[in-house]
Short mmCIF file of C-alpha atoms and ligand atoms in Angstrom, two decimals:
data_model
loop_
_atom_site.label_atom_id
_atom_site.label_comp_id
_atom_site.label_asym_id
_atom_site.label_seq_id
_atom_site.Cartn_x
_atom_site.Cartn_y
_atom_site.Cartn_z
CA MET J 1 44.79 160.50 92.16
CA SER J 2 43.89 156.83 92.19
CA GLN J 3 44.79 153.93 89.91
CA THR J 4 41.71 152.03 91.02
CA VAL J 5 38.05 152.78 91.59
CA LYS J 6 37.12 153.34 95.25
CA ARG J 7 33.47 152.48 94.95
CA LEU J 8 31.02 151.51 92.25
CA LYS J 9 28.16 154.01 92.71
CA TYR J 10 28.39 157.79 92.08
CA ASP J 11 26.06 160.67 91.30
CA VAL J 12 27.99 161.49 88.15
CA ALA J 13 30.54 159.47 86.14
CA ILE J 14 32.64 161.38 83.64
CA ILE J 15 34.53 159.53 80.93
CA GLY J 16 37.59 161.36 79.60
CA GLY J 17 40.02 163.62 81.46
CA GLY J 18 40.55 166.30 78.81
CA PRO J 19 39.55 169.95 79.26
CA ALA J 20 35.82 169.29 78.73
CA GLY J 21 35.70 166.36 81.16
CA MET J 22 37.69 168.20 83.83
CA MET J 23 35.48 171.28 83.64
CA ALA J 24 32.32 169.13 83.87
CA ALA J 25 33.72 167.12 86.79
CA GLY J 26 34.72 170.21 88.76
CA ARG J 27 31.36 171.86 88.15
CA ALA J 28 29.24 168.83 89.15
CA ALA J 29 31.36 168.38 92.30
CA GLU J 30 31.08 172.08 93.16
CA LEU J 31 27.31 171.60 93.18
CA GLY J 32 27.68 168.81 95.75
CA ALA J 33 27.63 165.66 93.61
CA SER J 34 29.83 162.62 94.20
CA VAL J 35 31.83 162.49 90.99
CA ILE J 36 34.24 160.04 89.40
CA LEU J 37 36.35 161.01 86.38
CA ILE J 38 37.75 158.09 84.40
CA GLU J 39 40.81 158.67 82.24
CA LYS J 40 42.56 155.91 80.33
CA ASN J 41 45.95 157.66 80.24
CA ALA J 42 48.23 157.69 83.26
CA SER J 43 47.79 161.48 83.41
CA LEU J 44 45.10 164.04 82.64
CA GLY J 45 44.87 166.55 79.78
CA LYS J 46 47.58 165.22 77.46
CA LYS J 47 46.15 167.13 74.49
CA LEU J 48 45.43 170.23 76.59
CA LEU J 49 49.12 170.45 77.47
CA ILE J 50 50.17 170.67 73.79
CA THR J 51 47.55 173.27 72.84
CA GLY J 52 48.73 176.57 71.40
CA GLY J 53 52.27 175.20 71.02
CA GLY J 54 52.28 174.51 74.78
CA ARG J 55 51.01 178.03 75.61
CA CYS J 56 47.27 177.16 75.34
CA ASN J 57 45.07 179.57 73.47
CA VAL J 58 42.44 179.24 76.17
CA THR J 59 39.61 181.18 74.52
CA ASN J 60 38.96 184.14 72.22
CA ASP J 61 38.08 187.69 73.15
CA THR J 62 34.64 187.39 71.52
CA LEU J 63 32.51 188.44 74.47
CA ASP J 64 29.29 188.91 72.54
CA VAL J 65 27.35 185.63 72.44
CA ARG J 66 25.91 186.32 68.99
CA ALA J 67 29.34 187.08 67.56
CA LEU J 68 30.69 183.95 69.23
CA SER J 69 27.92 181.77 67.74
CA ALA J 70 28.52 183.34 64.32
CA LYS J 71 32.14 182.08 64.45
CA LEU J 72 30.79 178.52 64.38
CA LYS J 73 29.03 179.13 61.07
CA ASN J 74 25.95 176.93 60.59
CA LYS J 75 26.60 175.08 63.89
CA GLY J 76 26.43 178.31 65.92
CA LYS J 77 22.64 178.23 66.20
CA PHE J 78 22.82 175.02 68.22
CA LEU J 79 25.18 176.52 70.79
CA PHE J 80 23.14 179.59 71.56
CA SER J 81 21.36 178.25 74.64
CA ALA J 82 24.60 176.81 76.05
CA PHE J 83 26.49 180.09 75.45
CA ALA J 84 23.65 181.96 77.18
CA GLN J 85 24.63 180.08 80.36
CA HIS J 86 28.41 180.07 80.01
CA ALA J 87 30.39 181.84 77.29
CA VAL J 88 33.72 183.70 77.08
CA ARG J 89 32.96 186.17 79.90
CA GLU J 90 32.10 183.34 82.30
CA SER J 91 35.15 181.30 81.31
CA LEU J 92 37.45 184.27 81.87
CA ASP J 93 35.82 184.94 85.25
CA PHE J 94 36.32 181.27 86.10
CA PHE J 95 40.04 181.23 85.29
CA HIS J 96 40.68 184.65 86.86
CA SER J 97 38.87 183.69 90.08
CA HIS J 98 41.07 180.59 90.25
CA GLY J 99 44.19 182.74 90.11
CA MET J 100 45.08 182.44 86.42
CA GLU J 101 45.61 185.81 84.74
CA THR J 102 45.10 186.05 80.97
CA LYS J 103 46.22 188.30 78.13
CA VAL J 104 44.79 189.02 74.69
CA GLU J 105 47.00 188.60 71.63
CA ASN J 106 46.40 189.00 67.88
CA GLU J 107 42.98 188.10 66.48
CA GLY J 108 41.59 188.12 70.01
CA ARG J 109 43.43 184.94 71.02
CA ILE J 110 43.57 184.71 74.82
CA PHE J 111 46.49 183.01 76.61
CA PRO J 112 47.51 182.56 80.24
CA VAL J 113 49.94 185.33 81.26
CA SER J 114 52.30 182.54 82.36
CA ASN J 115 52.54 181.43 78.69
CA THR J 116 52.07 177.81 79.64
CA ALA J 117 49.19 175.36 79.24
CA ARG J 118 50.21 173.94 82.62
CA SER J 119 48.47 176.94 84.29
CA VAL J 120 45.15 175.95 82.69
CA TYR J 121 45.70 172.35 83.69
CA ASP J 122 46.49 173.38 87.29
CA VAL J 123 43.28 175.42 87.58
CA LEU J 124 41.18 172.48 86.37
CA VAL J 125 42.91 169.91 88.56
CA ASN J 126 42.57 172.13 91.65
CA TYR J 127 38.91 172.80 90.80
CA MET J 128 38.33 169.03 90.80
CA LYS J 129 40.38 168.45 93.94
CA ASN J 130 38.45 171.14 95.82
CA GLY J 131 35.24 169.33 94.93
CA LYS J 132 36.76 165.96 95.95
CA VAL J 133 36.31 164.47 92.49
CA GLU J 134 37.64 160.92 92.44
CA ILE J 135 40.16 160.85 89.60
CA ALA J 136 40.66 157.33 88.26
CA LEU J 137 43.71 157.28 85.99
CA GLY J 138 44.84 154.46 83.74
CA ILE J 139 41.28 153.14 83.57
CA THR J 140 39.59 152.56 80.22
CA ALA J 141 35.83 152.69 79.81
CA ARG J 142 34.73 149.94 77.42
CA SER J 143 31.02 150.54 76.77
CA PHE J 144 27.69 151.56 78.23
CA HIS J 145 25.19 149.09 79.54
CA ILE J 146 21.87 150.52 78.33
CA ARG J 147 18.36 149.46 79.30
CA LEU J 148 15.17 151.24 78.19
CA SER J 149 17.03 154.29 76.82
CA LYS J 150 18.94 154.75 80.05
CA ILE J 151 22.52 153.86 80.95
CA VAL J 152 22.50 151.42 83.84
CA GLY J 153 26.24 150.87 84.05
CA LEU J 154 29.61 151.69 82.57
CA ASN J 155 31.79 148.74 81.63
CA ILE J 156 35.40 149.23 82.59
CA ALA J 157 38.40 147.24 81.33
CA GLY J 158 39.69 145.05 84.13
CA LEU J 159 36.59 145.25 86.35
CA GLY J 160 35.21 141.95 85.03
CA THR J 161 31.44 141.77 85.14
CA GLN J 162 31.21 144.66 87.60
CA SER J 163 30.44 148.09 86.21
CA ILE J 164 30.46 151.66 87.51
CA VAL J 165 26.96 152.90 88.19
CA ALA J 166 25.95 156.57 88.27
CA ASP J 167 22.78 158.63 88.03
CA SER J 168 24.29 160.60 85.14
CA TYR J 169 27.12 159.93 82.69
CA ILE J 170 29.07 162.66 80.93
CA LEU J 171 30.97 161.53 77.86
CA ALA J 172 34.10 163.62 77.17
CA THR J 173 36.33 161.21 75.26
CA GLY J 174 37.31 163.71 72.55
CA GLY J 175 37.47 163.31 68.77
CA THR J 176 39.89 161.37 66.60
CA SER J 177 42.77 163.76 65.99
CA HIS J 178 46.21 163.21 67.58
CA PRO J 179 45.30 159.71 68.81
CA GLU J 180 48.62 159.50 70.68
CA THR J 181 47.04 161.85 73.28
CA GLY J 182 44.25 159.34 73.94
CA SER J 183 41.59 160.77 71.60
CA THR J 184 40.98 157.69 69.48
CA GLY J 185 37.24 158.06 68.94
CA ALA J 186 36.73 154.88 70.98
CA ALA J 187 33.29 155.94 72.20
CA PHE J 188 31.78 156.55 68.77
CA PRO J 189 30.89 152.86 68.19
CA TRP J 190 29.09 152.69 71.58
CA LEU J 191 27.15 155.83 70.73
CA ALA J 192 26.27 154.46 67.31
CA LEU J 193 25.02 151.26 68.94
CA ALA J 194 22.88 153.38 71.22
CA GLY J 195 21.27 154.98 68.17
CA HIS J 196 23.31 158.18 67.85
CA THR J 197 24.41 159.36 64.41
CA ILE J 198 28.16 159.83 64.11
CA VAL J 199 29.18 162.30 61.41
CA PRO J 200 32.48 161.00 59.95
CA PRO J 201 35.49 163.25 60.51
CA ASP J 202 36.29 165.54 57.61
CA VAL J 203 40.04 165.24 57.64
CA ALA J 204 40.34 167.18 54.35
CA MET J 205 42.56 164.72 52.58
CA VAL J 206 44.53 166.81 50.12
CA PRO J 207 48.05 167.06 48.65
CA ILE J 208 50.52 169.25 50.56
CA LYS J 209 52.36 172.32 49.25
CA ILE J 210 56.05 172.46 50.15
CA ALA J 211 58.38 175.47 50.25
CA GLU J 212 61.67 173.81 49.28
CA LYS J 213 62.60 174.01 45.60
CA TRP J 214 64.31 170.61 45.58
CA VAL J 215 60.95 168.95 46.26
CA ARG J 216 59.31 170.64 43.28
CA ASP J 217 62.36 169.83 41.09
CA LEU J 218 61.64 166.14 41.68
CA SER J 219 58.13 166.49 40.23
CA GLY J 220 56.90 163.15 38.88
CA VAL J 221 59.34 161.00 40.90
CA SER J 222 57.53 158.50 43.07
CA ASN J 223 58.52 156.36 46.01
CA GLN J 224 56.63 153.13 46.73
CA ASN J 225 57.76 152.84 50.32
CA ALA J 226 58.43 156.12 52.09
CA LYS J 227 57.91 157.27 55.66
CA LEU J 228 56.60 160.74 56.36
CA SER J 229 56.85 162.25 59.85
CA LEU J 230 55.41 165.46 61.22
CA TYR J 231 57.59 167.53 63.55
CA GLU J 232 56.12 170.29 65.70
CA ASN J 233 58.88 172.36 67.31
CA ASP J 234 61.35 169.48 66.73
CA LYS J 235 59.06 166.97 68.41
CA ARG J 236 57.71 164.14 66.24
CA THR J 237 53.93 164.09 66.59
CA ALA J 238 52.83 161.74 63.79
CA SER J 239 54.26 159.44 61.14
CA SER J 240 53.04 157.09 58.45
CA ILE J 241 54.43 154.81 55.72
CA GLY J 242 53.17 154.39 52.16
CA ARG J 243 53.45 155.49 48.53
CA MET J 244 54.15 159.10 47.67
CA VAL J 245 54.93 161.18 44.64
CA PHE J 246 56.77 164.50 44.28
CA ALA J 247 54.76 167.14 42.44
CA HIS J 248 55.35 170.63 41.01
CA PHE J 249 53.70 172.13 44.12
CA GLY J 250 55.08 169.71 46.73
CA LEU J 251 53.93 166.22 47.71
CA SER J 252 51.07 163.95 46.71
CA GLY J 253 50.15 160.25 46.62
CA PRO J 254 48.17 158.12 49.10
CA LEU J 255 50.66 158.48 51.95
CA VAL J 256 50.63 162.28 51.72
CA ILE J 257 46.90 162.59 51.24
CA ASN J 258 46.14 160.41 54.26
CA PHE J 259 48.67 162.36 56.29
CA SER J 260 47.39 165.81 55.33
CA GLY J 261 44.77 165.97 58.12
CA ASP J 262 47.49 165.84 60.79
CA VAL J 263 49.57 168.45 58.98
CA ARG J 264 46.59 170.74 58.50
CA GLU J 265 45.67 170.58 62.16
CA ALA J 266 49.25 171.27 63.28
CA MET J 267 49.47 174.27 60.96
CA GLN J 268 46.12 175.60 62.04
CA TYR J 269 46.92 175.62 65.72
CA ALA J 270 50.55 176.75 65.27
CA GLU J 271 51.69 180.10 66.59
CA SER J 272 53.73 182.32 64.25
CA ASP J 273 57.03 181.28 65.87
CA ASP J 274 56.21 177.55 65.96
CA LYS J 275 58.23 175.33 63.63
CA ILE J 276 56.18 172.82 61.62
CA GLU J 277 58.25 170.49 59.44
CA LEU J 278 57.86 167.26 57.51
CA SER J 279 60.60 164.67 57.43
CA LEU J 280 60.86 162.18 54.59
CA ASP J 281 62.58 158.84 55.18
CA ILE J 282 63.18 157.10 51.86
CA MET J 283 64.73 154.05 53.56
CA PRO J 284 62.10 153.20 56.21
CA ASP J 285 63.03 149.49 56.26
CA TYR J 286 66.56 150.25 57.48
CA ASP J 287 67.45 151.62 60.88
CA PRO J 288 70.46 154.00 60.82
CA ALA J 289 72.98 151.24 61.63
CA LYS J 290 71.59 148.82 59.03
CA LEU J 291 71.51 151.59 56.44
CA ASP J 292 75.15 152.48 57.11
CA GLN J 293 76.01 148.81 56.62
CA LYS J 294 74.16 148.78 53.29
CA ILE J 295 75.93 151.95 52.14
CA GLN J 296 79.29 150.43 53.08
CA GLU J 297 78.48 147.29 51.06
CA ILE J 298 77.53 149.36 48.01
CA PHE J 299 80.66 151.48 48.38
CA LYS J 300 82.80 148.31 48.60
CA THR J 301 81.54 147.03 45.25
CA ASN J 302 81.87 150.48 43.64
CA GLN J 303 85.33 151.44 45.01
CA ASN J 304 86.58 153.16 41.87
CA LYS J 305 83.32 154.76 40.76
CA LYS J 306 82.42 158.40 41.24
CA LEU J 307 79.94 159.09 44.06
CA LYS J 308 77.24 160.28 41.65
CA ASN J 309 77.40 156.92 39.83
CA ALA J 310 77.62 154.71 42.91
CA LEU J 311 74.54 156.36 44.40
CA ARG J 312 72.45 154.87 41.59
CA ASP J 313 72.77 151.52 43.37
CA LEU J 314 71.29 153.06 46.51
CA VAL J 315 68.44 155.33 45.39
CA THR J 316 66.33 155.84 42.30
CA PRO J 317 68.55 157.60 39.68
CA ALA J 318 66.15 160.57 39.54
CA MET J 319 67.02 161.42 43.14
CA VAL J 320 70.80 161.28 42.85
CA SER J 321 71.43 164.95 42.06
CA THR J 322 69.02 166.08 44.82
CA ILE J 323 70.87 163.95 47.33
CA ILE J 324 74.22 165.34 46.18
CA THR J 325 72.89 168.90 46.52
CA LEU J 326 71.37 168.39 49.97
CA THR J 327 74.39 166.57 51.43
CA LYS J 328 76.80 169.04 49.75
CA LEU J 329 79.04 166.04 48.90
CA ASP J 330 81.33 166.16 45.86
CA PRO J 331 79.62 164.16 43.08
CA GLU J 332 82.93 163.61 41.29
CA LYS J 333 84.69 162.14 44.31
CA GLU J 334 85.83 158.53 43.98
CA ILE J 335 84.12 156.23 46.45
CA ASN J 336 87.41 155.05 47.98
CA LEU J 337 88.08 158.69 48.98
CA VAL J 338 84.69 159.25 50.67
CA THR J 339 85.25 159.66 54.40
CA ARG J 340 83.29 158.00 57.21
CA ALA J 341 81.85 161.41 58.20
CA GLU J 342 80.65 161.97 54.61
CA ARG J 343 79.10 158.50 54.54
CA LEU J 344 77.23 159.23 57.78
CA VAL J 345 75.93 162.55 56.39
CA LEU J 346 74.55 160.60 53.44
CA GLY J 347 72.87 158.00 55.67
CA LYS J 348 71.34 160.70 57.88
CA LEU J 349 69.84 162.52 54.90
CA LEU J 350 68.28 159.39 53.41
CA LYS J 351 66.35 158.92 56.66
CA ASP J 352 65.51 162.57 57.34
CA MET J 353 64.87 164.91 54.41
CA ARG J 354 63.29 168.00 55.99
CA MET J 355 60.59 170.03 54.28
CA THR J 356 58.42 172.99 55.19
CA PRO J 357 54.68 172.60 54.48
CA THR J 358 53.15 175.88 53.34
CA GLY J 359 49.55 174.90 52.60
CA PHE J 360 47.34 172.48 50.75
CA LEU J 361 46.14 171.97 47.26
CA GLY J 362 42.51 172.64 46.55
CA LYS J 363 40.09 174.44 48.80
CA GLU J 364 41.98 175.52 51.88
CA LYS J 365 39.72 175.41 54.90
CA ALA J 366 40.37 177.73 57.80
CA ILE J 367 38.16 175.60 59.96
CA VAL J 368 38.64 172.50 62.07
CA ALA J 369 35.94 170.01 61.14
CA SER J 370 36.40 166.98 63.31
CA GLY J 371 33.16 165.03 62.94
CA GLY J 372 31.33 163.53 65.90
CA VAL J 373 27.84 163.22 67.31
CA LYS J 374 25.16 164.89 65.20
CA LEU J 375 24.07 168.09 66.94
CA GLU J 376 20.33 167.61 66.33
CA GLU J 377 20.52 164.69 68.77
CA ILE J 378 21.61 166.88 71.70
CA ASP J 379 19.60 169.26 73.90
CA PHE J 380 22.00 172.20 74.17
CA ARG J 381 20.17 173.69 77.15
CA THR J 382 21.62 170.82 79.19
CA MET J 383 24.03 168.96 76.82
CA GLN J 384 21.79 165.93 77.35
CA SER J 385 21.41 163.25 74.69
CA ARG J 386 17.91 163.24 73.19
CA LEU J 387 18.14 159.45 72.89
CA ILE J 388 19.58 158.36 76.24
CA SER J 389 18.10 160.27 79.13
CA ASN J 390 21.02 160.19 81.59
CA LEU J 391 23.83 160.76 79.06
CA TYR J 392 25.52 164.14 78.45
CA LEU J 393 27.92 164.74 75.55
CA ILE J 394 30.59 167.45 75.58
CA GLY J 395 33.75 168.82 73.95
CA ASP J 396 35.28 167.31 70.82
CA VAL J 397 32.83 164.38 70.90
CA LEU J 398 30.39 166.78 69.19
CA ASP J 399 30.36 167.53 65.47
CA ILE J 400 31.11 171.24 65.66
CA GLU J 401 33.22 173.02 63.05
CA ARG J 402 35.18 175.87 64.52
CA PRO J 403 37.96 178.19 63.41
CA SER J 404 41.29 178.17 65.25
CA GLY J 405 41.76 180.98 67.77
CA GLY J 406 40.65 179.46 71.09
CA TYR J 407 37.14 178.46 70.03
CA SER J 408 37.71 174.71 70.46
CA LEU J 409 38.59 175.10 74.13
CA GLN J 410 35.79 177.61 74.65
CA LEU J 411 33.44 174.88 73.47
CA CYS J 412 34.96 172.59 76.13
CA TRP J 413 34.45 175.19 78.89
CA THR J 414 30.88 175.92 77.77
CA THR J 415 29.66 172.38 77.17
CA GLY J 416 31.56 171.03 80.20
CA TRP J 417 30.12 173.65 82.54
CA VAL J 418 26.56 173.26 81.20
CA ALA J 419 26.67 169.44 81.42
CA GLY J 420 28.23 169.53 84.90
CA THR J 421 25.45 171.86 86.04
CA HIS J 422 22.53 169.94 84.59
CA ALA J 423 23.78 166.41 85.24
CA VAL J 424 23.16 167.02 88.93
CA GLU J 425 20.10 169.25 88.81
CA LYS J 426 17.52 166.53 89.39
CA LYS J 427 19.42 165.45 92.48
CA PHE J 428 19.92 168.74 94.33
C1 FAD T 1 48.16 170.33 68.40
C2 FAD T 1 46.86 170.90 68.89
C3 FAD T 1 46.82 172.18 69.37
C4 FAD T 1 45.62 172.73 69.81
N1 FAD T 1 45.62 174.02 70.26
C5 FAD T 1 44.44 174.57 70.65
C6 FAD T 1 44.41 175.91 71.16
O1 FAD T 1 45.44 176.55 71.36
N2 FAD T 1 43.18 176.42 71.48
C7 FAD T 1 42.02 175.70 71.33
O2 FAD T 1 40.96 176.24 71.62
N3 FAD T 1 42.04 174.41 70.92
C8 FAD T 1 43.21 173.84 70.58
N4 FAD T 1 43.23 172.54 70.17
C9 FAD T 1 41.98 171.75 70.21
C10 FAD T 1 41.75 171.26 71.65
O3 FAD T 1 42.93 170.65 72.14
C11 FAD T 1 40.61 170.26 71.71
O4 FAD T 1 39.46 170.89 71.20
C12 FAD T 1 40.35 169.79 73.14
O5 FAD T 1 41.48 169.14 73.69
C13 FAD T 1 39.14 168.87 73.22
O6 FAD T 1 38.96 168.52 74.56
P1 FAD T 1 38.10 167.25 75.00
O7 FAD T 1 38.12 167.28 76.50
O8 FAD T 1 36.80 167.26 74.31
O9 FAD T 1 38.89 165.99 74.46
P2 FAD T 1 40.41 165.55 74.60
O10 FAD T 1 41.30 166.66 74.96
O11 FAD T 1 40.69 164.80 73.35
O12 FAD T 1 40.37 164.55 75.84
C14 FAD T 1 39.68 163.32 75.78
C15 FAD T 1 40.23 162.42 76.88
O13 FAD T 1 39.43 161.24 76.96
C16 FAD T 1 40.29 160.13 77.21
N5 FAD T 1 39.61 158.91 76.75
C17 FAD T 1 39.29 158.57 75.47
N6 FAD T 1 38.67 157.38 75.44
C18 FAD T 1 38.58 156.95 76.73
C19 FAD T 1 38.06 155.78 77.34
N7 FAD T 1 37.47 154.82 76.62
N8 FAD T 1 38.14 155.64 78.70
C20 FAD T 1 38.75 156.61 79.45
N9 FAD T 1 39.27 157.74 78.91
C21 FAD T 1 39.19 157.91 77.56
C22 FAD T 1 41.53 160.46 76.41
O14 FAD T 1 42.65 159.73 76.85
C23 FAD T 1 41.65 161.97 76.61
O15 FAD T 1 42.46 162.28 77.73
C24 FAD T 1 44.42 171.95 69.76
C25 FAD T 1 44.46 170.65 69.30
C26 FAD T 1 45.66 170.11 68.87
C27 FAD T 1 45.70 168.68 68.40
#
């Protein structure tokens, strides 16, 4: 895989090395096209590798095309002509013929038998390698150069005034969720400039319900400067700082509401044995060492006070008894008797109060609605833009609501395969 671009003219240029882009690239190359796939990360499929808790729910056992379309509610009607060419049966045949066995689990969720997303990744990378797709990693596409409703070049960061030229361009840059994987929605402004309508993402900003009683006991207590982090199987996947308030059901306030989209998505794609947790840091301005120093200073000036009283100099009084309960420290203990180990337990808790999200307040949606390009502007027989003749749009770039259960990736296989097929059809 290259870090640079070997030449500047290709039959097909694909932007985005996620599941949709890789499927499209492999398919176009299989049909004989010279293909370049441009990925801004140093590796392909970062989001793909975290799907299904790392096991990748690759599709759903909904073999009937009508039933499959019905799963996408009012968006299903658009997909019908694409599913008629490549749906679940064809995707399963594709993965099986490339040596990846699958199994069906509850609610028809299909996983690789190997239980790892790496198997799906390997199939796609080999598919591209077999077709001699040029994979350009660490290269960021900046914008399209459009003339008379046709793309005449793709501007690339670092290539100066030169651009990559192709007969067809397939845009597979993903949506806006989990931006740390590379899906930052960077292409939406270029598409808007080209006349496409971008439906804003519906991130369902709502308060979060929490299981732990101590959270509900603090109802009404607010914190002007708190940091909330999301942990998926002990790995931090998102965090944000702002104002929050404890409520009788869990957490609310601007910080929590803005954060709820990430939490909702994590919970939706989680497997039953996945651990989804929130961590609250009520001292975000202090790193652990600085915080310990601050605690020591407060302890020094409160030597003869009881712990429960000294803590009032550290946190809002309303939180003192919660902190005592969670650290299991003796509230009556005199500060000069508090040990170093006890002090460290206190510091650790102030920076990491764990909570279990159980749901959301208001209308709970069992659907992922990510926003994206308006579907009326796409010809689903080919995945071609109706506004720019040599542009194809696939995967999470499209505004398609779908339930969890493997449908998101099925949309990548379908739209990627259809675009890869039709992007080359005028040529061969
Ligand atoms: C935690 C989680 C778990 C999930 N689990 C499942 C599951 O089990 N089953 C399922 O069906 N779906 C699942 N999904 C959804 C699924 O991952 C997405 O639908 C899918 O990854 C979308 O693929 P894509 O190729 O359209 O975009 P992405 O996977 O987002 O890939 C887009 C790529 O484009 C690159 N890119 C962006 N801008 C540029 C640029 N300017 N230049 C070059 N490259 C660029 C990005 O770096 C990225 O690699 C999950 C999602 C999440 C967040």
